[in-house]
Tab-separated table of C-alpha atoms in Angstrom:
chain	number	residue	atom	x	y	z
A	1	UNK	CA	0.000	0.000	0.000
A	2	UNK	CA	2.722	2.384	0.528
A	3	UNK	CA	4.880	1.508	-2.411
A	4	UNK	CA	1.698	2.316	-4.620
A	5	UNK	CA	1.052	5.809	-2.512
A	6	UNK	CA	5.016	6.212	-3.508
A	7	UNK	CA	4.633	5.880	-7.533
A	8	UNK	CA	1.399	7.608	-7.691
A	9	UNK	CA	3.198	10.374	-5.884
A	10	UNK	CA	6.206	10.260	-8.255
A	11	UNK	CA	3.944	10.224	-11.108
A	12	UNK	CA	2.429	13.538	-9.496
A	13	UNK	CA	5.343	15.267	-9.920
A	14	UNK	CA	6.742	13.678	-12.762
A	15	UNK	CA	3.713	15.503	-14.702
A	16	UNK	CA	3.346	18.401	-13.099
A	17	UNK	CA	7.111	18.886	-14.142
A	18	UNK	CA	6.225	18.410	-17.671
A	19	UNK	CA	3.211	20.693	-17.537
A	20	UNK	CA	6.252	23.564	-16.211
A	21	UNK	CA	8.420	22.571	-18.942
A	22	UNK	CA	5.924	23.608	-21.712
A	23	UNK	CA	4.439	26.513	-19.753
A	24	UNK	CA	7.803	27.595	-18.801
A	25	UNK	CA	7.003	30.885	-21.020
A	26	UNK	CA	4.194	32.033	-19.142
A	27	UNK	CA	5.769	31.196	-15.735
A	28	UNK	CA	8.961	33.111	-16.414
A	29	UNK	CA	6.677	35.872	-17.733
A	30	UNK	CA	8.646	36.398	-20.684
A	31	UNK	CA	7.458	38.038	-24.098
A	32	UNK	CA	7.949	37.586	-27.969
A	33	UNK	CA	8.689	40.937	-28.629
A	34	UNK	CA	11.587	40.652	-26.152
A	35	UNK	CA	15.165	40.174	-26.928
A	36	UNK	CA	15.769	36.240	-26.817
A	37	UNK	CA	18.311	35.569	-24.366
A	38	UNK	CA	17.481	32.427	-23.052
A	39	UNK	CA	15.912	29.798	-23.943
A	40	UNK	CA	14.880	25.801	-22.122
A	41	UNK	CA	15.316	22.665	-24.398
A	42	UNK	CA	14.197	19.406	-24.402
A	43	UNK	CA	16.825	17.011	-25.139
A	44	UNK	CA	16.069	13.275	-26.074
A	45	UNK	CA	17.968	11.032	-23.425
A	46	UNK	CA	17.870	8.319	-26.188
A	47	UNK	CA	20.075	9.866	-28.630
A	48	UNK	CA	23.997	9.120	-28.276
A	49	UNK	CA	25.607	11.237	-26.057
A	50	UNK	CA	27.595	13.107	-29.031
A	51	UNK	CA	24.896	14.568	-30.517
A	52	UNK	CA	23.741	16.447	-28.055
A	53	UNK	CA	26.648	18.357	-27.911
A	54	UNK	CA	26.427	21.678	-29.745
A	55	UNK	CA	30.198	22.145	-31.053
A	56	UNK	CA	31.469	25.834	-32.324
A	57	UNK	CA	34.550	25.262	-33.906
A	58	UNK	CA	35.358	28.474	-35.078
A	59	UNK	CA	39.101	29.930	-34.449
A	60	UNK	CA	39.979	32.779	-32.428
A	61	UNK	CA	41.105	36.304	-33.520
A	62	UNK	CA	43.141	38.733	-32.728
A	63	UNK	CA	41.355	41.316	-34.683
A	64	UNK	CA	41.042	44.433	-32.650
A	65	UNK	CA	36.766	45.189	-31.897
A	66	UNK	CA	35.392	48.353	-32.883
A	67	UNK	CA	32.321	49.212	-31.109
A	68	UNK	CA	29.852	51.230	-32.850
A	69	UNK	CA	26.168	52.272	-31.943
A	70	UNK	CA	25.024	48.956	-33.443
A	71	UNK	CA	25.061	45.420	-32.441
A	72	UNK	CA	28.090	43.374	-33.519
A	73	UNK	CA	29.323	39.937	-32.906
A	74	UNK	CA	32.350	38.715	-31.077
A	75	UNK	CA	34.614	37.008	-32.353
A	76	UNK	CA	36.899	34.132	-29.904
A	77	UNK	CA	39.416	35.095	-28.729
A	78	UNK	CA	38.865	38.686	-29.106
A	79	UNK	CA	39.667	41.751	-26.793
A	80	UNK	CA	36.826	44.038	-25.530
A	81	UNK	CA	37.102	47.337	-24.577
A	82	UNK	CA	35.004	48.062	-21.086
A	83	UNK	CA	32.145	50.347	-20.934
A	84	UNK	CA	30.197	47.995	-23.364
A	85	UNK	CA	26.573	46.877	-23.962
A	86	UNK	CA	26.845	43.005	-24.111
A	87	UNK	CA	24.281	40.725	-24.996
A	88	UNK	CA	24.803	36.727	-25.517
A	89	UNK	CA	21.962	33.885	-26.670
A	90	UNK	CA	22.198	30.702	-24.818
A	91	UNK	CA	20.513	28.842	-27.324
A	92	UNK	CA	23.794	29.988	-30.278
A	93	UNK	CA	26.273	30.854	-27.895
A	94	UNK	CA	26.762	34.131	-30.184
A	95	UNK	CA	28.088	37.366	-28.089
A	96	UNK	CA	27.490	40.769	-28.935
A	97	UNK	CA	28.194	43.864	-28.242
A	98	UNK	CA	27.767	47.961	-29.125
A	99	UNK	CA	27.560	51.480	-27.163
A	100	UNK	CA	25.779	52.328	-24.318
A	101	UNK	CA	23.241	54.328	-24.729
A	102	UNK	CA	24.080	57.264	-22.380
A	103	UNK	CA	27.588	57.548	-25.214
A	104	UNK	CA	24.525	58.246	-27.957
A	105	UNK	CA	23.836	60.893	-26.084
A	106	UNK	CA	27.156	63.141	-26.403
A	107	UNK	CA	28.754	64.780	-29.169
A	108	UNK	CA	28.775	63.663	-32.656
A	109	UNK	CA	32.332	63.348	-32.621
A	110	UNK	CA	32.363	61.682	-29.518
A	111	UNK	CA	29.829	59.114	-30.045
A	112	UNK	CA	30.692	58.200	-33.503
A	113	UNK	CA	33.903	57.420	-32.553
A	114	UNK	CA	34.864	53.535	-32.603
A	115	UNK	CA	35.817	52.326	-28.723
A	116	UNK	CA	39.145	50.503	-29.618
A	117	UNK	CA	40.552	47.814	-27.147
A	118	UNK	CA	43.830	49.271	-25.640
A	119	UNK	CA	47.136	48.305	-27.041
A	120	UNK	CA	47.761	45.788	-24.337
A	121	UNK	CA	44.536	44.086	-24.257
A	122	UNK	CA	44.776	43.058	-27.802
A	123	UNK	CA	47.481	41.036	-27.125
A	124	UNK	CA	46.041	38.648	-25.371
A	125	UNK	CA	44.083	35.749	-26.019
A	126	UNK	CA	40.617	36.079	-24.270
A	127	UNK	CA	40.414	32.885	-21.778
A	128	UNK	CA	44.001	32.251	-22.570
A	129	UNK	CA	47.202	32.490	-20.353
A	130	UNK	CA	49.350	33.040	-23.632
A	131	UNK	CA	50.724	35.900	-25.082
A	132	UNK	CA	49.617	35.955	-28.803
A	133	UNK	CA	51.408	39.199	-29.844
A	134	UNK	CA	53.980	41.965	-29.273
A	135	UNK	CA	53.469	45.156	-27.285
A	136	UNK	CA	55.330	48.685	-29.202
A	137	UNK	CA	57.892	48.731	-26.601
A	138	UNK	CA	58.418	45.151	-27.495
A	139	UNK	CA	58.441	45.665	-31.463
A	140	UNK	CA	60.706	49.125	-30.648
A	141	UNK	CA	63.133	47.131	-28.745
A	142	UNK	CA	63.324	44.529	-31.363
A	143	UNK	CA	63.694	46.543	-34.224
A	144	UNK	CA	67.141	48.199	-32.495
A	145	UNK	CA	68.820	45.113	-32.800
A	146	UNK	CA	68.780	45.295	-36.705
A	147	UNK	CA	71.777	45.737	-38.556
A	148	UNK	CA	71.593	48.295	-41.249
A	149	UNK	CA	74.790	46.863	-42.440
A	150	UNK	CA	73.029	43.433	-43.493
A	151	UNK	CA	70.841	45.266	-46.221
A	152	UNK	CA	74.202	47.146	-47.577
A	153	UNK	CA	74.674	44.237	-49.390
A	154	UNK	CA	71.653	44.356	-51.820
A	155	UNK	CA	72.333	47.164	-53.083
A	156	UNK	CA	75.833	46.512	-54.366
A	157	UNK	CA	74.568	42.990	-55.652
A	158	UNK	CA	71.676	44.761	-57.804
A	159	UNK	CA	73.662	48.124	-59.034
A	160	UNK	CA	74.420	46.290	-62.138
A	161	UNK	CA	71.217	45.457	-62.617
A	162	UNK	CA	70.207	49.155	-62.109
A	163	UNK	CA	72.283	50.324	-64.501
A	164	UNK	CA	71.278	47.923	-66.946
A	165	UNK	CA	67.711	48.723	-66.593
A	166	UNK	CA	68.284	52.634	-66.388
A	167	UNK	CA	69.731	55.199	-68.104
A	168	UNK	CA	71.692	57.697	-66.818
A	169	UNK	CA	71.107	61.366	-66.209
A	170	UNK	CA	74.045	62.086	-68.752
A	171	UNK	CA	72.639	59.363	-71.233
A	172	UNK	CA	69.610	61.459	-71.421
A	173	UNK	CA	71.145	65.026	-71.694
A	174	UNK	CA	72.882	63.271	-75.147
A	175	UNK	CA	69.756	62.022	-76.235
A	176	UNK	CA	67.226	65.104	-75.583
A	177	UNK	CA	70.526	66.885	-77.521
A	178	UNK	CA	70.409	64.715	-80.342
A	179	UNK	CA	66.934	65.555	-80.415
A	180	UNK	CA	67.533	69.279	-80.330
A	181	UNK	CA	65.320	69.305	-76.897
A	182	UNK	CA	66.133	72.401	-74.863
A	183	UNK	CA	64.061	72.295	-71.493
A	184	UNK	CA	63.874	76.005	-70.010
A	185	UNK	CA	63.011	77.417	-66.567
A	186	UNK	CA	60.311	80.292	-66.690
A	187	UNK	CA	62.938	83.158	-66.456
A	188	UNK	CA	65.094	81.809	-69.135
A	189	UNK	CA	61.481	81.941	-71.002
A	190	UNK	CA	60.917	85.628	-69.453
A	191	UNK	CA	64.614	86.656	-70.469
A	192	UNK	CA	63.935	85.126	-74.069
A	193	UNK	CA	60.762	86.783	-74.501
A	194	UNK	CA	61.925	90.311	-73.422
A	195	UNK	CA	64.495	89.929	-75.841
A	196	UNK	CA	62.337	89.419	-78.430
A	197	UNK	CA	59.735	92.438	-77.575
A	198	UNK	CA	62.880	95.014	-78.029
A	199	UNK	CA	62.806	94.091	-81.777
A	200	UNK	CA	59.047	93.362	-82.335
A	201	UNK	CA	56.268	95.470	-84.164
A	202	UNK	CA	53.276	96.221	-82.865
A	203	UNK	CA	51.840	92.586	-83.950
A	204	UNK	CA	54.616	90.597	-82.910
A	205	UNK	CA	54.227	92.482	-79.321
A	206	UNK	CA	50.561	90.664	-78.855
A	207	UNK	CA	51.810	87.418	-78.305
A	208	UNK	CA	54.391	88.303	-76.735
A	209	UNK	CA	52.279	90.510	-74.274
A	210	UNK	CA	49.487	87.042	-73.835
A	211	UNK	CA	53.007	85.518	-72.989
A	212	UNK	CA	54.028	87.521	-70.198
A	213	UNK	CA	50.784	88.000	-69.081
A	214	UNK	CA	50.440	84.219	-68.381
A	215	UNK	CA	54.051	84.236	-66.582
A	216	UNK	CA	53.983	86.981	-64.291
A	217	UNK	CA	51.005	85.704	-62.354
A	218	UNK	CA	54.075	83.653	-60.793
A	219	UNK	CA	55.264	85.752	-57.387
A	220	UNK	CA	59.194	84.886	-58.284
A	221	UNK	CA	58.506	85.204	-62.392
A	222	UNK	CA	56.704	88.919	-61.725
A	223	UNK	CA	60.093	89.905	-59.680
A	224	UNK	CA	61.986	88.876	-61.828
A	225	UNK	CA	60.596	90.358	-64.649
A	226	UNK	CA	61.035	93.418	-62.679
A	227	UNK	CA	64.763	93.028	-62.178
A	228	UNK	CA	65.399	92.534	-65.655
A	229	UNK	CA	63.511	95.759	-66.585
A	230	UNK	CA	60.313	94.755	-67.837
A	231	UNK	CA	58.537	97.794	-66.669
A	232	UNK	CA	60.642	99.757	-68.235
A	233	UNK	CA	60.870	98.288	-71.279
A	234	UNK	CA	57.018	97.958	-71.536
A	235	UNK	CA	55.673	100.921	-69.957
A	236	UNK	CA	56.808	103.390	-72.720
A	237	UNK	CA	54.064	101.285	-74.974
A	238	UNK	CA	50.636	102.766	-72.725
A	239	UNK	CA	51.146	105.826	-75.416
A	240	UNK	CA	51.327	103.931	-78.300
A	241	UNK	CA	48.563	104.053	-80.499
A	242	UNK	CA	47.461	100.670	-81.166
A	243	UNK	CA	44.341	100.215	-78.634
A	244	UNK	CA	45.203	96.173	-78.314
A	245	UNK	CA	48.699	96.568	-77.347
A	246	UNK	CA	48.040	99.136	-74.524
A	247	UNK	CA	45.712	97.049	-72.922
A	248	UNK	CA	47.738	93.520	-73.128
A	249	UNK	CA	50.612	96.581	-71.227
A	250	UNK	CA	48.600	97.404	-68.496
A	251	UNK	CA	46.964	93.966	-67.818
A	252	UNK	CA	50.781	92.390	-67.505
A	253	UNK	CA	51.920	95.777	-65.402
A	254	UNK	CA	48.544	94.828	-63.510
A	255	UNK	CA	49.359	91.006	-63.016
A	256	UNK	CA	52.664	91.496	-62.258
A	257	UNK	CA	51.394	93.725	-58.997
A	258	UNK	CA	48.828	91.480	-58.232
A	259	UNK	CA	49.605	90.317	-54.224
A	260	UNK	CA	53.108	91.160	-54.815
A	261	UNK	CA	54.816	93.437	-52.673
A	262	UNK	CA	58.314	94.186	-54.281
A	263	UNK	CA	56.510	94.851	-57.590
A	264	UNK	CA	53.874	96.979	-56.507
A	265	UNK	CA	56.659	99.329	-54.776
A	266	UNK	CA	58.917	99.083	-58.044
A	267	UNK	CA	55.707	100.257	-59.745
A	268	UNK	CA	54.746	103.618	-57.191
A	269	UNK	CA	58.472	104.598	-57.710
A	270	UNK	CA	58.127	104.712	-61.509
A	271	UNK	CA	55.806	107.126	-63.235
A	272	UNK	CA	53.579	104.425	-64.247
A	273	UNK	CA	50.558	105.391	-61.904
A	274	UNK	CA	50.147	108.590	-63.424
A	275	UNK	CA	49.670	106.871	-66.932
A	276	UNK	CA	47.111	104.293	-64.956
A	277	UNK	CA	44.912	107.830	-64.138
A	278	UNK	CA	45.151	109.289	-67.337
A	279	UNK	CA	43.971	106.255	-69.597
A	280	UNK	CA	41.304	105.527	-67.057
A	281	UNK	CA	39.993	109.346	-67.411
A	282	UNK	CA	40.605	110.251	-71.152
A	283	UNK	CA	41.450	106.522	-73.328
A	284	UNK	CA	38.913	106.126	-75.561
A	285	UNK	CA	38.468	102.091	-75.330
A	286	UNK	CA	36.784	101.358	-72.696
A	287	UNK	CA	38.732	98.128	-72.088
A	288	UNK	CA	41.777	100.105	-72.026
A	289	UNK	CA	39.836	102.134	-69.039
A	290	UNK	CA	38.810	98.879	-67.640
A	291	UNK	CA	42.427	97.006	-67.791
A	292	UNK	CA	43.925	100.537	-66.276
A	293	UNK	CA	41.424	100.408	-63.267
A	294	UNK	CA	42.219	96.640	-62.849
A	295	UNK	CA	45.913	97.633	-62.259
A	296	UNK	CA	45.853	100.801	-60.123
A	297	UNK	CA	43.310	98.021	-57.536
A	298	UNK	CA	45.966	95.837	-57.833
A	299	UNK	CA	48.289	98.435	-56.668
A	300	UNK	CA	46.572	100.212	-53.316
A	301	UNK	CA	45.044	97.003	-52.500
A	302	UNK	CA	46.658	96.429	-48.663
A	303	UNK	CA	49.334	99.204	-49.786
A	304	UNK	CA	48.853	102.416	-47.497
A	305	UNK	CA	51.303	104.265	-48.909
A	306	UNK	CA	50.056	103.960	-52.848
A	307	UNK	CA	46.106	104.713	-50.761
A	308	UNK	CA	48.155	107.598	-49.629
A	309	UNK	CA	49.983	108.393	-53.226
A	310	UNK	CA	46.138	108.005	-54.976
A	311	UNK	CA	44.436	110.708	-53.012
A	312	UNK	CA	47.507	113.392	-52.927
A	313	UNK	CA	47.864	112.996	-56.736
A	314	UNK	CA	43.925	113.445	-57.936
A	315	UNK	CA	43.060	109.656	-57.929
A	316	UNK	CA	39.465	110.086	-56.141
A	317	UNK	CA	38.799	113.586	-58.708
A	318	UNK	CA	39.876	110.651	-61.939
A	319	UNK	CA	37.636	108.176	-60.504
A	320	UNK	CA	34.437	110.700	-60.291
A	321	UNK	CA	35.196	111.450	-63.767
A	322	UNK	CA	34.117	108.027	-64.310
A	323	UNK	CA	30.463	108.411	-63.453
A	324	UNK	CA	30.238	111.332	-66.106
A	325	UNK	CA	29.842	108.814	-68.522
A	326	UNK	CA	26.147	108.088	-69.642
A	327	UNK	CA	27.321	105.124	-71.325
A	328	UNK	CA	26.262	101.528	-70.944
A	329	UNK	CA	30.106	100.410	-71.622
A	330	UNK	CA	31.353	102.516	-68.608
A	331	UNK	CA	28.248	100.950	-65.862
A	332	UNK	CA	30.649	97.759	-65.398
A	333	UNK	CA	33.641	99.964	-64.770
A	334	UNK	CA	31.341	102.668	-62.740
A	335	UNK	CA	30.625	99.399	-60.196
A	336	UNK	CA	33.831	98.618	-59.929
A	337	UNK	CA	35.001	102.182	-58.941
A	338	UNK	CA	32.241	101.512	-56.352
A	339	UNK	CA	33.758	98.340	-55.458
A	340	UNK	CA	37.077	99.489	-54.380
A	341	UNK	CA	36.441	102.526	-52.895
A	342	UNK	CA	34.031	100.391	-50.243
A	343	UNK	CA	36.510	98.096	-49.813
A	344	UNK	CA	39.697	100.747	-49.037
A	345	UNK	CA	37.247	102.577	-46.502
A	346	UNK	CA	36.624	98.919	-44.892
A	347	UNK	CA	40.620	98.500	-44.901
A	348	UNK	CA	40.771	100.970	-42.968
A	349	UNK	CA	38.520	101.211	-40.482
A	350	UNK	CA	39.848	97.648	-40.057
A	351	UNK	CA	43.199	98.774	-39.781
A	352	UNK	CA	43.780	101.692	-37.879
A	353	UNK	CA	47.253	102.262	-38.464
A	354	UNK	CA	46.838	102.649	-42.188
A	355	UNK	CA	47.228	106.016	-43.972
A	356	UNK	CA	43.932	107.852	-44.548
């Protein structure tokens, strides 16, 4: 009588524990639309004892892990920073981890930066007593014990291969020679080309004029083509009578001056400026007036003392001049006028120890 109380009691539990086992959800109160992190299962106690063995055989890293603001997965074997959000499912045994979310809540730059596992952390082998890798000091210390001497040897080995495979600087100098192949710097250009604008006519003296133009927006190329006496031999041509040449004169002159310091002084010394007034008040062309305008800017532009030579010497009186026009052609140059006479007042009200 008691050994049957005894089995119906065992099978009393024995089904109530199976009932638990499939309600297990609702007991633990648990929900789909949470995260799964673990997880009961049944196992068959029939099967062979190796199959119910879940085996990851996957082989560990010593990549460095780069935390971001999503989830990623962790590799074995590899280093963590701390300050994490980990998460790991029981049922694949896969870890994760990102940010927490109080580092979304900082600076951009701060929390898009990647959290990178210090230097010594990475190596070492996570649940390993072995060192897998080399600190710096390590790799520094190492890297002193090399012989520079052992890798003087290549190079004498392979210098007649080098030679064979290369030509020589002098080889070349023959050859671009035999090709009659001059290479020239841009003042051996400048010194040619002001060579040939002493002998030129007036049609000649355009391309030559596009030439230097193009060259003297160089800051070295404009001083030199001051020291070889460009200005002077160029300036006398703002009274010639072609119309095309004296404007290709002043835009150079103007070019030359632009954001250049040494020219733009070389330039107040001369007698140039007063040619810049008079072709802006009485030249007919109106792109001669423009071009002259363009280069007297260039000059008093951040230069107090040329601000200082433009209003002694009847600069402000040529520029009303300007507005006498009624026509069309002179409303572009009128604007300009505007233009830099806004922008000297803002110089110096900027800088007070400019000339007014």
């Amino acid at each position: 009588m008691k050994s049957e109380r005894g089995v119906r009691f065992y099978h009393f539990w024995m089904v109530l524990g199976i009932m638990m086992m499939f309600d297990v959800k609702s007991i633990l109160g648990t929900d789909e639309r949470s995260k799964p992190t673990k997880a009961v299962v049944l196992i068959d106690t029939k099967q062979k004892s190796h199959e119910n063995e879940v085996k990851i055989e996957e082989e560990s890293t010593n990549e460095l892990f780069i935390a971001t603001k999503d989830w990623q997965k962790i590799k074995p074997g590899q280093a963590i920073p701390q300050g994490l959000h980990i998460r790991m499912n029981f049922q694949t045994g896969v870890k994760e981890a990102k940010l927490l979310d109080k580092e979304m809540d900082k600076d951009s730059t701060e929390s898009n930066s990647p959290i990178i596992a210090d230097e010594e952390a990475t190596n070492w082998d996570a649940g390993s007593d072995q060192k897998t890798g080399f600190s710096h000091k390590e790799l520094k210390e190492a890297l002193k014990s090399f012989r520079a001497e052992e890798y003087q040897g290549d190079s004498g080995q392979n210098a007649e291969t080098i030679r064979a495979t290369f030509r020589s600087i002098e080889t070349l100098k023959e050859e671009f020679a035999a090709l009659n192949i001059n290479m020239k710097t841009d003042t051996e250009i400048l010194i040619e080309l002001l060579d040939r604008y002493k002998k030129a006519n007036n049609r000649e003296k355009l391309g030559i004029l596009q030439d230097l133009e193009y060259l003297v927006h160089q800051y070295d190329v404009a001083q030199d083509f001051v020291k070889l006496g460009g200005l002077q031999l160029v300036s006398p041509d703002l009274n010639i009578t072609d119309e095309k040449v004296r404007e290709l004169v002043v835009f150079t002159i103007g070019s030359a001056m632009q954001g250049n310091p040494k020219v733009q002084i070389s330039v107040l010394q001369s007698n140039i400026m007063q040619n810049l007034l008079r072709l802006v008040v009485l030249d007919p062309s109106p792109n001669v007036k423009a071009r002259s305008f363009y280069a007297i800017s260039c000059l008093v532009r951040h230069f107090p003392l040329a601000q200082q030579w433009l209003v002694e010497n009847g600069g402000l009186s040529a520029f009303s001049d300007v507005f006498n026009h009624g026509d069309p052609q002179h409303q572009k140059l009128q604007l300009k006028v505007v233009t830099l006479l806004y922008d000297l007042v803002t110089e110096q009200v900027s800088s007070p120890g400019s000339i007014s």
